[in-house]
Amino acid sequence: HFLTLRSSWCKRKQLAYGHAVVLSDVDPDVTDAVLLSALSQVKVFGKSEIVDRCLDVASKTQLVLIKTSTDLKNQTVPDVVGLPGEAGPWPAHVLTAPAENDEFQSKLMSFLNAEGKTLTDVGGLLQPSPLDVNTALIHAISSLVDKCNTTSVDSQSYRKLRMFSGVKPTPNGEEEYDAWAEQTTHLLDEWQCSDNIKKQRIVESLKGPAADIVRFLRVQQPTATSYDYMQVLETAFGTTESASDLLVKFRHTYQNVGEKLSTYLLRLDKLLHCIFRKGGVALSDMNRLRMEQVVRGALQQDMIALRLRMTHKLREPPSFSELLKEVREEEDMLQSRNDSKNPVMSQSVTPISKSAPEQEVDPEVAKLKKELSVMKAEMLIDVVSSLPGREESEVEFAGKLSPFSFNFGDSPVPKEWKE
């Protein structure tokens, strides 16, 4: 028991056996200074250090664990340590590394003593059982019990899949393939049931050409899984584009003018899930690809996209739901801000016109008006001179007229000519 105590003590304190000494029968009132003074008298210990103390219940004294600076494996250690005439002596016990078998045996004997058992009692328990039970039978029974427990859980109500037939155009009450496949893939991952039940639920949601395709697969491949069902439906009704083609299409999907960023995000995510079903992208990379394309494909003048471009490298890419929530909140905030500005801007302000005396005439404007009047008069002279039957004197008389000598009065002459 003492050997086991010392071994576990050294392991607990992470102390090497070759540098460990245990002093026994130490009175509790002996101080560390007295112990260190006594240890300094033993040159073979080198520099000593008190690591721990514990109570020996049998002798009502203490055991002191000492760490030495020298390795004591090949050293001669005195049997007792103390200060002659002052303190001690105390028996010194050098710890040696026990063999694996000895350590196990000491632990076993200590355990048996604590339980009040002997090795004979253990030998009786280790006798082979007379029953020779087939291991395969045990596994079969265990698997059957698990299936029964699973069936009892699956028998409860569950969310049924929507109907899908593959008929074009899509009949009322049915789903298009992309929406149906998205929901089915999601629920297949969530259902905690056997694959047979998953296949049954897929078949329940199919009719028409889609049901025929799955039925043909079951005839040709009776061991087909629910994943095989989804793959054959993807081949028949899904897009014919490969995963790489869809990825290129995803990279060239941009936000339309007038389109909200949230609507653009929904379009991107739908295409990204098509790529995921084709096996073109890992689930762990979807958030990163989505954010990269939003930053690249959004309109340059979109304020929300501008903020995302500035901050997307400062954090981990958010999930689709987190990003959509963030975008929609900012869109609502901008919309409410614009709504609050519109009533103020719609109020018309009637300008106060100045009275005629108060209006100031710009000299440049007056000069332009004068030049325009001269040009109009010259045009009038040219027109008059070109009329047939006019005497030369009349033409000369018209040329002598000043542009400002005409008084049109209420004649139907254009207004510009009167100015």
mmCIF file of C-alpha atoms in Angstrom, residues 49 52 125 231 328 373 375:
data_model
loop_
_atom_site.group_PDB
_atom_site.id
_atom_site.type_symbol
_atom_site.label_atom_id
_atom_site.label_comp_id
_atom_site.label_asym_id
_atom_site.label_seq_id
_atom_site.Cartn_x
_atom_site.Cartn_y
_atom_site.Cartn_z
ATOM 1 C CA GLU A 49 12.899 21.038 -1.997
ATOM 2 C CA ASP A 52 4.097 18.021 -0.495
ATOM 3 C CA LEU A 125 -15.484 -14.739 -11.738
ATOM 4 C CA GLN A 231 -30.137 11.117 -58.582
ATOM 5 C CA ARG A 328 -33.637 43.231 -45.768
ATOM 6 C CA SER A 373 -34.520 93.233 -83.343
ATOM 7 C CA MET A 375 -31.676 91.026 -87.411
#
